[in-house]
Amino acid sequence: MQDIVIGVDVGTGSARAGAFTPQGAMLGQAARPIRMWRPRADFVQQSSDDIWQAVCAAVRGALRDLGPVRVLGMGFDATCSLVVLDAEFRPVSISPQGEPEQDVMVWMDHRAAAEAEAINAGEHEVLRYVGGRISLEMQAPKLLWLKRHRPQAWARAAHVFDLPDYLTWRATGSLARSLCSTVCKWTYLGHEGRWDADFFHAIGLGELADEGFRRIGTEILPPGQRLGTLGAEAAAALGLEAGIPVGASAIDAHAGGLGVIGAALNGVAPDAATLNRRVALVGGTSSCHMAVSPEARFVPGVWGPYHSAMLPGLWLNEGGQSATGALIDHVITTHAAYPAMAAAAQQAGETIYQSLNRKLADMAEGLPFPALLTEGLHVMPDFHGNRSPRADASLRGMVSGLRLAAGEEDLALLYLATVQAVAYGTRHIIEAMNAQGYAIDTVMACGGGTKNPVFLREHADATGCQLVLPREPEAILLGAAMLGATAGGVQDSLAGAMAAMSGAGEVIAPGDAAVRRYHDAKYAVFRRMHDDQLAYRALMQAR
Ligand SMILES: Nc1ncnc2c1ncn2[C@@H]1O[C@H](COP(=O)(O)OP(=O)(O)O)[C@@H](O)[C@H]1O
Ligand SMILES: O=C(CO)[C@H](O)[C@H](O)COP(=O)(O)O
């Protein structure tokens, strides 16, 4: 009988499950896609039932080829999407068309722009702890949207969850919430252990406070604390035994942070000074940048500081880019050369990224370094607004340097320039963090983007940081498994779980001085494009 812990990770595109030894070695994994609907621009919807079915199938898949196992603990992470249920725990539609199963407003849904603006106009104290401005991706603006635009749905909304907390409720029946989601997305003050009732009254959601916060959470636990045990119905659906300890959840970016930020490098565990030099880069559909400090650091435009939201006792600053993997995929799949190139890649048995990377390598032959290919091609990556550090969801993408051609080489160049732009966004966030006390020179990377060697190389070169990959490539799943290991008492704490279960793998060093100078120049263009966009806006507004 093999002892295991199980981690479940629900990203934007799929649900994944992994079975790990108590030491963090992965024995089995599986993934299942989840459905998404986009009924209008800026509206992005999912179904909690569909997500739960995908989770169940993924867990069964991860265990399929293992022999007899004893599951010592289970942890869940997911995107910070909003789930709305009625008093009988049935889905409440958040869709303009009212499709009954579409009860999830996905984190990247930007419908609540006006509500976020209205909240920010109030200059509330809680906003200091979410980066200075509330993001339209957080839950208070989304709840306000629901109340204003779908009052009948709001009246039926008896339980509103962050998706990670929905999953632990579905697994155990416990309505306890995690500090991770409540602090990071719902304005719970982790350092004071309370909701701010005045804030909810001031923004027009006073009923939540008047009811004692029962719709949004009255029992708030640190991630990884045992929140309950697997119930009989959930156990049957997951193919597991009832009674398995389940940990309080984490958002997926935070699980990624747990999976990488404490990893020993060259056999040396990080001390406080080393942690101050690290940022976890969780690169999936979006990119998230997680850094921790013993004291509160207020980094303008960077979410937080969040107390104990990822690691107990430490403050978290969370930078982010709302569309990175999503942007790279958008640029690739909407290009005229994509259908033919995708078909050829499929025939050759490779991914489109492998084909593009090979094409770039061919094109760069004879050049001192491949990034030179895009000397005249620049992308501003804010197609879905800028989460950090500008905290401006109204910004949009720009491209400079297009020519009258749309062949495979043009696609490859545009793809490279997009990856570079994404990497400059990370540099911008690291600079903002370093201006407030961090000394980041090491990027601990995980997520789907790390499967792409060009993504990795450009991030190291553009930021000038060493980039460290995790020993376990599925580090987000590992972070979720750490929550389960802590809940099950396999590890004594999350810090202990990080020390015992994670470790560093390959290290990618940034390029030489010539590479650095080149990226400094392109980064200056990246910064300038923002100023240019504002100048265009001003010209249009002056008419
Ligand atoms: N095999 C691959 N090669 C290169 N990039 C990849 C690969 N697989 C995924 N990616 C990148 O990772 C992104 C998805 O990351 P992932 O962590 O799976 O997302 P999420 O957690 O948001 O569902 C994609 O948008 C793509 O840019
Ligand atoms: O806001 C976030 C974390 O706080 C993430 O961007 C969101 O959860 C989506 O993650 P992913 O890109 O991995 O799907």
Coordinates of C-alpha atoms and ligand atoms in Angstrom, one line a residue:
M1 CA 0.0 0.0 0.0
Q2 CA 1.6 3.3 -1.2
D3 CA 1.0 6.4 1.0
I4 CA 0.1 9.4 -1.2
V5 CA -1.2 12.9 -1.0
I6 CA -3.4 14.4 -3.8
G7 CA -3.3 17.8 -5.3
V8 CA -6.0 19.3 -7.5
D9 CA -5.3 22.4 -9.6
V10 CA -8.1 24.1 -11.6
G11 CA -6.6 26.5 -14.1
T12 CA -8.5 28.6 -16.6
G13 CA -8.4 26.0 -19.2
S14 CA -8.4 22.6 -17.4
A15 CA -8.6 20.7 -14.1
R16 CA -5.6 18.7 -13.2
A17 CA -4.9 16.2 -10.4
G18 CA -1.6 14.7 -9.2
A19 CA -0.8 11.9 -6.8
F20 CA 2.4 12.6 -4.8
T21 CA 4.5 10.7 -2.3
P22 CA 4.8 12.5 1.1
Q23 CA 8.3 13.6 -0.2
G24 CA 6.8 15.3 -3.2
A25 CA 7.6 12.8 -6.0
M26 CA 4.7 12.7 -8.5
L27 CA 3.4 9.2 -9.2
G28 CA 0.4 9.9 -11.4
Q29 CA -1.4 12.9 -13.0
A30 CA -4.3 13.6 -15.3
A31 CA -6.0 16.7 -16.8
R32 CA -9.5 17.3 -18.1
P33 CA -10.6 20.4 -20.1
I34 CA -13.2 22.7 -18.6
R35 CA -15.9 24.6 -20.6
M36 CA -15.9 28.4 -21.1
W37 CA -18.5 30.7 -22.5
R38 CA -17.9 34.3 -23.8
P39 CA -21.4 35.7 -24.5
R40 CA -20.1 39.2 -25.0
A41 CA -16.8 41.1 -25.0
D42 CA -15.4 41.1 -21.4
F43 CA -17.9 38.4 -20.2
V44 CA -16.2 35.1 -19.4
Q45 CA -18.3 32.4 -17.8
Q46 CA -17.9 28.8 -16.6
S47 CA -20.0 26.2 -14.8
S48 CA -19.2 25.0 -11.3
D49 CA -20.8 21.6 -12.0
D50 CA -18.8 21.2 -15.2
I51 CA -15.6 22.1 -13.2
W52 CA -16.4 19.6 -10.5
Q53 CA -17.0 16.8 -13.1
A54 CA -13.6 17.6 -14.6
V55 CA -12.0 17.5 -11.2
C56 CA -13.5 14.1 -10.5
A57 CA -12.4 12.7 -13.8
A58 CA -8.9 14.1 -13.4
V59 CA -8.5 12.6 -9.9
R60 CA -9.7 9.2 -11.1
G61 CA -7.3 9.5 -14.1
A62 CA -4.3 10.4 -11.8
L63 CA -4.9 7.3 -9.8
R64 CA -5.7 4.9 -12.6
D65 CA -2.3 3.3 -13.1
L66 CA -1.3 3.3 -9.4
G67 CA -1.7 0.1 -7.3
P68 CA -3.4 0.2 -3.9
V69 CA -2.9 3.6 -2.2
R70 CA -3.7 5.2 1.1
V71 CA -4.6 8.9 0.7
L72 CA -3.2 10.8 3.6
G73 CA -4.5 14.2 2.6
M74 CA -5.9 16.3 -0.2
G75 CA -5.5 19.9 -1.3
F76 CA -7.3 22.1 -3.8
D77 CA -6.3 25.2 -5.7
A78 CA -8.2 27.0 -8.5
T79 CA -8.5 30.3 -10.3
C80 CA -10.0 33.1 -8.3
S81 CA -13.3 33.0 -10.1
L82 CA -16.6 33.8 -8.5
V83 CA -19.2 31.0 -7.9
V84 CA -22.8 31.9 -7.1
L85 CA -25.2 29.3 -5.5
D86 CA -28.7 29.6 -4.1
A87 CA -29.9 28.6 -0.6
E88 CA -30.1 24.9 -1.7
F89 CA -26.6 25.1 -3.2
R90 CA -27.9 25.1 -6.8
P91 CA -26.2 27.2 -9.5
V92 CA -27.4 30.8 -9.9
S93 CA -26.8 32.0 -13.4
I94 CA -24.6 35.1 -13.8
S95 CA -25.1 35.1 -17.6
P96 CA -26.9 37.9 -19.4
Q97 CA -28.9 35.2 -21.2
G98 CA -29.6 33.3 -17.9
E99 CA -28.2 29.9 -18.9
P100 CA -28.9 28.0 -15.6
E101 CA -25.6 26.2 -15.4
Q102 CA -23.3 29.3 -16.0
D103 CA -22.8 30.3 -12.4
V104 CA -19.1 31.2 -12.5
M105 CA -17.8 34.7 -13.4
V106 CA -14.3 33.8 -14.4
W107 CA -11.4 35.9 -12.9
M108 CA -10.6 37.4 -16.3
D109 CA -14.2 38.6 -16.8
H110 CA -14.0 42.4 -17.0
R111 CA -17.8 43.3 -17.0
A112 CA -17.5 45.1 -13.6
A113 CA -15.3 48.0 -14.8
A114 CA -17.8 50.7 -13.8
E115 CA -18.3 49.0 -10.4
A116 CA -14.5 48.9 -9.8
E117 CA -14.3 52.6 -10.7
A118 CA -17.1 53.5 -8.3
I119 CA -15.4 51.5 -5.4
N120 CA -12.1 53.1 -6.1
A121 CA -13.6 56.6 -6.0
G122 CA -14.3 56.0 -2.3
E123 CA -10.6 55.7 -1.1
H124 CA -11.5 53.1 1.5
E125 CA -8.9 51.9 4.0
V126 CA -9.2 48.3 2.7
L127 CA -7.9 49.4 -0.7
R128 CA -4.5 50.0 0.8
Y129 CA -4.2 46.2 1.2
V130 CA -5.1 45.3 -2.4
G131 CA -2.4 47.4 -4.1
G132 CA -4.1 50.8 -3.7
R133 CA -6.9 50.2 -6.1
I134 CA -9.4 47.4 -6.3
S135 CA -9.2 45.4 -9.5
L136 CA -12.3 44.6 -11.6
E137 CA -11.0 41.0 -11.5
M138 CA -11.7 40.9 -7.7
Q139 CA -15.0 39.9 -6.2
A140 CA -16.4 43.1 -4.6
P141 CA -16.9 44.8 -8.0
K142 CA -18.3 41.5 -9.5
L143 CA -20.8 41.2 -6.6
L144 CA -21.8 44.8 -7.1
W145 CA -22.3 44.2 -10.8
L146 CA -24.6 41.2 -10.0
K147 CA -26.6 43.3 -7.6
R148 CA -27.0 46.2 -10.1
H149 CA -27.5 44.2 -13.3
R150 CA -29.1 40.9 -12.2
P151 CA -31.1 41.8 -9.1
Q152 CA -33.1 38.5 -9.2
A153 CA -29.9 36.5 -9.3
W154 CA -28.5 38.6 -6.5
A155 CA -31.6 38.0 -4.4
R156 CA -31.1 34.2 -4.9
A157 CA -27.4 34.3 -4.2
A158 CA -27.2 32.7 -0.8
H159 CA -23.6 31.4 -1.0
V160 CA -20.9 33.1 -3.0
F161 CA -17.5 31.4 -3.1
D162 CA -14.1 31.9 -4.6
L163 CA -13.7 28.8 -6.8
P164 CA -11.0 27.2 -4.6
D165 CA -13.3 27.4 -1.6
Y166 CA -16.2 26.1 -3.7
L167 CA -14.1 23.0 -4.4
T168 CA -13.3 22.4 -0.7
W169 CA -17.0 22.9 0.1
R170 CA -18.0 20.4 -2.6
A171 CA -15.4 17.9 -1.2
T172 CA -16.2 18.2 2.5
G173 CA -19.5 20.1 2.9
S174 CA -17.6 22.8 5.0
L175 CA -18.4 26.4 4.3
A176 CA -15.1 27.5 5.8
R177 CA -13.1 29.8 3.5
S178 CA -9.4 30.2 3.0
L179 CA -7.5 33.2 4.1
C180 CA -5.9 33.0 0.6
S181 CA -9.0 33.9 -1.3
T182 CA -10.7 36.1 1.2
V183 CA -7.7 38.3 1.8
C184 CA -6.6 38.5 -1.9
K185 CA -9.9 38.8 -3.7
W186 CA -12.6 39.7 -1.1
T187 CA -10.9 42.5 1.1
Y188 CA -10.8 40.4 4.3
L189 CA -8.1 42.0 6.5
G190 CA -5.9 39.0 7.3
H191 CA -3.6 41.0 9.6
E192 CA -6.6 42.1 11.7
G193 CA -8.7 38.9 11.3
R194 CA -11.9 40.7 10.3
W195 CA -14.1 41.9 7.5
D196 CA -14.5 45.7 7.3
A197 CA -18.3 46.2 7.6
D198 CA -18.0 49.9 6.8
F199 CA -16.5 49.2 3.5
F200 CA -19.3 46.9 2.4
H201 CA -21.9 49.5 3.6
A202 CA -20.0 52.3 1.7
I203 CA -19.9 50.5 -1.6
G204 CA -23.5 49.4 -1.6
L205 CA -23.2 45.8 -0.4
G206 CA -24.1 46.5 3.2
E207 CA -26.5 43.5 3.3
L208 CA -23.4 41.2 3.4
A209 CA -22.3 42.8 6.6
D210 CA -25.8 43.1 8.1
E211 CA -26.2 39.3 7.7
G212 CA -22.9 38.7 9.5
F213 CA -21.0 37.9 6.3
R214 CA -22.7 34.4 6.1
R215 CA -22.9 34.6 2.3
I216 CA -19.2 35.2 1.9
G217 CA -17.6 33.4 4.9
T218 CA -17.6 33.4 8.7
E219 CA -15.0 30.8 9.3
I220 CA -11.7 31.8 7.7
L221 CA -8.7 29.4 7.8
P222 CA -5.1 29.6 6.8
P223 CA -4.3 27.6 3.6
G224 CA -3.4 24.0 4.4
Q225 CA -5.2 23.9 7.8
R226 CA -7.5 20.9 8.0
L227 CA -10.9 22.2 7.0
G228 CA -12.8 18.9 7.0
T229 CA -12.7 15.4 5.6
L230 CA -13.9 14.1 2.3
G231 CA -17.7 13.4 2.4
A232 CA -19.3 10.2 1.1
E233 CA -20.8 11.7 -2.0
A234 CA -17.7 13.5 -3.1
A235 CA -15.6 10.4 -2.3
A236 CA -17.7 8.3 -4.5
A237 CA -17.5 10.8 -7.4
L238 CA -13.7 11.1 -7.0
G239 CA -13.1 7.3 -6.7
L240 CA -11.7 7.7 -3.1
E241 CA -12.6 6.7 0.4
A242 CA -14.6 9.1 2.6
G243 CA -12.8 10.6 5.6
I244 CA -9.6 11.8 3.8
P245 CA -8.4 15.1 5.5
V246 CA -8.8 18.2 3.2
G247 CA -6.9 21.4 3.6
A248 CA -8.1 24.9 3.3
S249 CA -7.5 25.9 -0.3
A250 CA -5.3 28.3 -2.2
I251 CA -5.7 30.3 -5.4
D252 CA -3.7 28.6 -8.3
A253 CA -1.0 31.3 -8.4
H254 CA -0.5 30.9 -4.7
A255 CA -0.3 27.1 -5.0
G256 CA 2.4 27.8 -7.6
G257 CA 4.1 30.1 -5.2
L258 CA 4.1 27.4 -2.6
G259 CA 5.4 24.9 -5.1
V260 CA 8.5 26.9 -6.0
I261 CA 9.4 29.8 -3.7
G262 CA 10.9 27.8 -0.8
A263 CA 12.9 25.4 -3.0
A264 CA 16.4 24.6 -1.9
L265 CA 18.9 25.8 -4.6
N266 CA 22.2 23.9 -4.9
G267 CA 21.2 22.1 -1.8
V268 CA 20.8 25.2 0.3
A269 CA 17.3 26.1 1.7
P270 CA 16.5 29.8 1.4
D271 CA 16.9 32.1 4.5
A272 CA 15.1 35.4 4.8
A273 CA 17.7 37.3 2.8
T274 CA 17.5 34.7 0.0
L275 CA 13.7 34.9 0.0
N276 CA 13.9 38.7 -0.4
R277 CA 15.7 38.0 -3.7
R278 CA 13.1 35.6 -5.1
V279 CA 9.9 36.1 -7.0
A280 CA 7.7 33.1 -8.0
L281 CA 6.5 33.5 -11.6
V282 CA 3.4 31.5 -12.2
G283 CA 3.0 31.6 -16.0
G284 CA -0.3 30.1 -17.3
T285 CA -3.2 31.9 -19.1
S286 CA -2.1 34.9 -17.0
S287 CA 1.2 35.4 -15.2
C288 CA 1.4 36.0 -11.4
H289 CA 4.4 37.3 -9.5
M290 CA 4.5 36.3 -5.8
A291 CA 7.0 37.7 -3.4
V292 CA 6.9 37.5 0.4
S293 CA 8.3 39.7 3.2
P294 CA 8.2 39.8 7.0
E295 CA 6.8 43.4 7.0
A296 CA 4.1 45.0 5.0
R297 CA 5.3 46.6 1.8
F298 CA 3.0 48.8 -0.2
V299 CA 4.0 48.5 -3.8
P300 CA 1.8 50.9 -6.0
G301 CA -0.2 48.9 -8.5
V302 CA 0.9 45.5 -7.2
W303 CA -1.8 43.6 -5.3
G304 CA -1.4 43.3 -1.5
P305 CA 0.3 43.5 0.8
Y306 CA -1.7 40.4 1.9
H307 CA -1.0 39.0 5.4
S308 CA -0.7 35.2 5.6
A309 CA -2.5 34.7 2.3
M310 CA 0.2 32.3 1.0
L311 CA 2.6 31.6 3.9
P312 CA 1.5 32.0 7.5
G313 CA 3.0 35.1 9.1
L314 CA 4.4 36.6 5.9
W315 CA 3.1 39.4 3.8
L316 CA 2.6 38.7 0.1
N317 CA 2.9 41.1 -2.8
E318 CA 1.2 39.7 -5.9
G319 CA 2.0 41.3 -9.3
G320 CA 0.2 40.0 -12.3
Q321 CA -0.4 40.3 -16.0
S322 CA -3.9 39.4 -17.0
A323 CA -3.2 37.8 -20.3
T324 CA 0.2 36.2 -21.1
G325 CA -0.3 32.6 -22.2
A326 CA -3.7 33.7 -23.5
L327 CA -2.0 36.6 -25.4
I328 CA 0.7 34.4 -26.9
D329 CA -2.0 31.9 -28.0
H330 CA -4.2 34.7 -29.3
V331 CA -1.4 36.2 -31.4
I332 CA -0.5 32.7 -32.8
T333 CA -4.0 31.5 -33.5
T334 CA -5.4 34.6 -35.1
H335 CA -2.5 35.0 -37.6
A336 CA -3.2 34.3 -41.3
A337 CA -0.3 31.8 -41.4
Y338 CA -1.6 29.8 -38.4
P339 CA -3.9 27.2 -40.0
A340 CA -1.3 25.9 -42.4
M341 CA 1.4 25.9 -39.8
A342 CA -0.8 24.2 -37.2
A343 CA -1.7 21.5 -39.7
A344 CA 2.0 20.9 -40.6
A345 CA 2.9 20.8 -36.9
Q346 CA 0.2 18.3 -36.2
Q347 CA 1.5 16.1 -39.1
A348 CA 5.0 16.3 -37.8
G349 CA 3.8 15.3 -34.3
E350 CA 4.9 18.6 -32.6
T351 CA 3.2 21.5 -30.9
I352 CA 2.8 24.8 -32.7
Y353 CA 5.3 26.3 -30.1
Q354 CA 7.9 23.7 -31.2
S355 CA 7.4 24.6 -34.8
L356 CA 7.6 28.3 -34.2
N357 CA 10.7 27.9 -32.0
R358 CA 12.4 25.8 -34.7
K359 CA 11.5 28.4 -37.3
L360 CA 13.0 31.2 -35.1
A361 CA 16.2 29.1 -34.6
D362 CA 16.5 28.8 -38.4
M363 CA 15.9 32.4 -39.0
A364 CA 18.4 33.4 -36.3
E365 CA 21.2 31.4 -37.8
G366 CA 24.3 33.6 -38.0
L367 CA 23.0 36.2 -35.6
P368 CA 24.9 36.8 -32.3
F369 CA 21.6 36.0 -30.4
P370 CA 18.1 35.1 -31.6
A371 CA 16.3 38.0 -29.8
L372 CA 17.9 40.4 -32.4
L373 CA 15.3 39.1 -34.9
T374 CA 12.7 41.5 -33.4
E375 CA 14.9 44.7 -33.4
G376 CA 12.2 46.6 -35.3
L377 CA 9.1 44.8 -34.0
H378 CA 7.6 45.9 -30.7
V379 CA 4.5 44.7 -28.9
M380 CA 2.7 46.3 -26.0
P381 CA 1.1 43.3 -24.3
D382 CA -1.8 45.0 -22.4
F383 CA -4.5 43.5 -24.8
H384 CA -6.6 42.7 -21.6
G385 CA -5.5 45.8 -19.7
N386 CA -2.6 46.1 -17.3
R387 CA -3.0 44.4 -13.9
S388 CA 0.4 45.4 -12.5
P389 CA 2.0 47.8 -11.9
R390 CA -0.1 50.3 -13.8
A391 CA -3.4 48.9 -12.4
D392 CA -5.2 50.2 -15.5
A393 CA -7.7 47.7 -17.1
S394 CA -8.5 50.2 -19.9
L395 CA -5.0 49.9 -21.5
R396 CA -4.9 48.0 -24.8
G397 CA -2.4 46.2 -27.0
M398 CA -0.2 47.8 -29.6
V399 CA 2.2 46.5 -32.3
S400 CA 4.9 48.6 -34.0
G401 CA 6.9 47.4 -37.0
L402 CA 4.4 45.4 -39.1
R403 CA 5.1 44.9 -42.8
L404 CA 3.0 44.0 -45.8
A405 CA 3.4 40.2 -45.4
A406 CA 1.6 37.5 -43.4
G407 CA 3.7 34.4 -43.9
E408 CA 5.2 31.9 -41.5
E409 CA 8.2 34.1 -40.8
D410 CA 6.0 37.0 -39.9
L411 CA 4.0 34.8 -37.5
A412 CA 7.3 33.6 -35.9
L413 CA 8.5 37.2 -35.5
L414 CA 5.3 38.4 -34.0
Y415 CA 5.2 35.4 -31.6
L416 CA 8.8 36.2 -30.5
A417 CA 8.0 39.9 -30.0
T418 CA 4.9 39.0 -28.0
V419 CA 6.9 36.6 -25.7
Q420 CA 9.4 39.4 -25.2
A421 CA 6.7 41.9 -24.4
V422 CA 5.3 39.6 -21.8
A423 CA 8.8 39.2 -20.3
Y424 CA 9.2 43.1 -20.2
G425 CA 5.9 43.2 -18.2
T426 CA 7.5 40.9 -15.7
R427 CA 10.6 43.1 -15.6
H428 CA 8.4 46.1 -14.9
I429 CA 6.7 44.4 -12.0
I430 CA 10.1 43.2 -10.5
E431 CA 11.3 46.8 -10.8
A432 CA 8.2 48.1 -8.9
M433 CA 8.8 45.5 -6.2
N434 CA 12.5 46.2 -5.9
A435 CA 11.7 49.9 -5.5
Q436 CA 9.9 49.0 -2.2
G437 CA 12.4 46.8 -0.5
Y438 CA 12.8 43.6 -2.5
A439 CA 16.1 42.8 -4.1
I440 CA 14.8 40.3 -6.7
D441 CA 17.4 38.7 -8.9
T442 CA 16.0 35.2 -9.0
V443 CA 12.8 34.1 -10.8
M444 CA 11.4 30.8 -9.6
A445 CA 9.2 29.8 -12.5
C446 CA 6.3 27.3 -13.0
G447 CA 3.1 27.0 -15.0
G448 CA 2.3 26.1 -18.6
G449 CA 4.6 28.8 -20.0
T450 CA 7.7 27.0 -18.6
K451 CA 7.1 24.2 -21.2
N452 CA 8.4 26.8 -23.7
P453 CA 12.2 27.3 -23.8
V454 CA 11.8 30.6 -25.7
F455 CA 9.5 31.9 -23.0
L456 CA 12.1 30.9 -20.4
R457 CA 15.1 32.3 -22.2
E458 CA 13.4 35.7 -23.0
H459 CA 12.3 36.0 -19.4
A460 CA 15.8 35.5 -18.1
D461 CA 17.3 37.8 -20.6
A462 CA 14.7 40.5 -20.4
T463 CA 14.7 40.7 -16.6
G464 CA 18.5 40.0 -16.1
C465 CA 17.5 37.5 -13.4
Q466 CA 18.5 33.9 -13.1
L467 CA 15.5 31.8 -13.8
V468 CA 15.1 28.6 -11.7
L469 CA 12.9 25.8 -12.7
P470 CA 11.4 23.4 -10.2
R471 CA 12.6 19.9 -9.8
E472 CA 8.9 18.8 -10.2
P473 CA 7.6 20.5 -13.4
E474 CA 4.0 20.2 -12.2
A475 CA 4.8 22.6 -9.3
I476 CA 1.3 24.1 -9.0
L477 CA -0.1 20.6 -8.4
L478 CA 2.7 20.0 -6.0
G479 CA 1.7 23.2 -4.1
A480 CA -1.9 21.9 -3.9
A481 CA -0.6 18.5 -2.6
M482 CA 1.4 20.5 0.1
L483 CA -2.0 21.8 1.3
G484 CA -3.2 18.2 1.6
A485 CA 0.0 17.0 3.2
T486 CA -0.3 19.8 5.9
A487 CA -4.0 19.0 6.4
G488 CA -3.3 15.3 6.8
G489 CA -0.4 15.9 9.3
V490 CA 2.1 14.4 6.9
Q491 CA 4.0 17.7 7.2
D492 CA 3.8 19.8 10.3
S493 CA 3.3 23.1 8.5
L494 CA 3.3 24.6 5.0
A495 CA 6.8 25.8 5.5
G496 CA 7.8 22.3 6.5
A497 CA 5.9 20.9 3.4
M498 CA 7.8 23.3 1.1
A499 CA 11.2 22.3 2.6
A500 CA 10.4 18.6 2.4
M501 CA 8.5 18.4 -0.9
S502 CA 10.0 21.0 -3.3
G503 CA 13.4 21.5 -4.8
A504 CA 15.1 23.4 -7.6
G505 CA 15.9 22.0 -11.0
E506 CA 17.5 23.6 -14.0
V507 CA 18.9 27.1 -13.7
I508 CA 18.8 29.5 -16.7
A509 CA 21.3 32.4 -16.5
P510 CA 20.6 35.7 -18.2
G511 CA 22.5 36.6 -21.3
D512 CA 25.8 38.6 -21.5
A513 CA 26.2 42.4 -21.6
A514 CA 25.3 42.7 -25.3
V515 CA 22.0 40.8 -24.7
R516 CA 21.4 43.0 -21.7
R517 CA 21.9 46.2 -23.7
Y518 CA 19.6 45.0 -26.4
H519 CA 16.8 44.2 -24.0
D520 CA 17.4 47.5 -22.1
A521 CA 16.7 49.3 -25.4
K522 CA 13.6 47.2 -26.2
Y523 CA 12.4 47.6 -22.7
A524 CA 12.7 51.4 -23.1
V525 CA 10.4 51.1 -26.2
F526 CA 8.0 49.0 -24.2
R527 CA 7.8 51.7 -21.6
R528 CA 7.5 54.4 -24.2
M529 CA 4.6 52.6 -26.0
H530 CA 2.5 53.2 -22.8
D531 CA 3.2 56.9 -22.9
D532 CA 2.4 56.9 -26.6
Q533 CA -1.0 55.2 -26.0
L534 CA -1.9 57.8 -23.4
A535 CA -0.8 60.5 -25.9
Y536 CA -3.1 59.1 -28.6
R537 CA -6.0 59.0 -26.1
A538 CA -5.3 62.7 -25.2
L539 CA -5.4 63.6 -28.8
M540 CA -8.7 61.9 -29.3
Q541 CA -10.2 63.4 -26.2
A542 CA -9.1 66.9 -27.2
R543 CA -11.3 66.9 -30.4
Ligands
LIG1 N1 3.6 22.4 -24.7 C1 3.7 23.8 -24.5 N2 4.7 24.5 -25.1 C2 4.7 25.8 -24.9 N3 3.8 26.5 -24.2 C3 2.8 25.9 -23.7 C4 2.7 24.5 -23.8 N4 1.6 24.1 -23.1 C5 1.0 25.2 -22.6 N5 1.8 26.3 -22.9 C6 1.5 27.7 -22.6 O1 0.9 27.7 -21.3 C7 -0.3 28.4 -21.3 C8 -1.3 27.6 -20.4 O2 -0.7 27.4 -19.1 P1 -1.5 26.6 -18.0 O3 -0.6 26.6 -16.8 O4 -1.8 25.2 -18.6 O5 -2.8 27.4 -17.9 P2 -4.0 27.5 -16.9 O6 -3.5 27.1 -15.5 O7 -4.4 29.0 -17.0 O8 -5.1 26.6 -17.4 C9 -0.8 28.4 -22.7 O9 -1.6 29.5 -22.9 C10 0.5 28.4 -23.5 O10 0.9 29.7 -23.8
LIG2 O1 -5.6 36.2 -10.4 C1 -5.0 35.2 -10.4 C2 -4.3 34.8 -9.2 O2 -4.5 35.7 -8.1 C3 -4.8 34.4 -11.6 O3 -4.4 35.2 -12.6 C4 -6.0 33.6 -12.0 O4 -6.3 32.8 -10.8 C5 -5.8 32.8 -13.2 O5 -4.7 31.9 -13.2 P1 -4.2 31.1 -14.4 O6 -3.6 32.0 -15.4 O7 -3.1 30.1 -13.9 O8 -5.3 30.3 -15.0

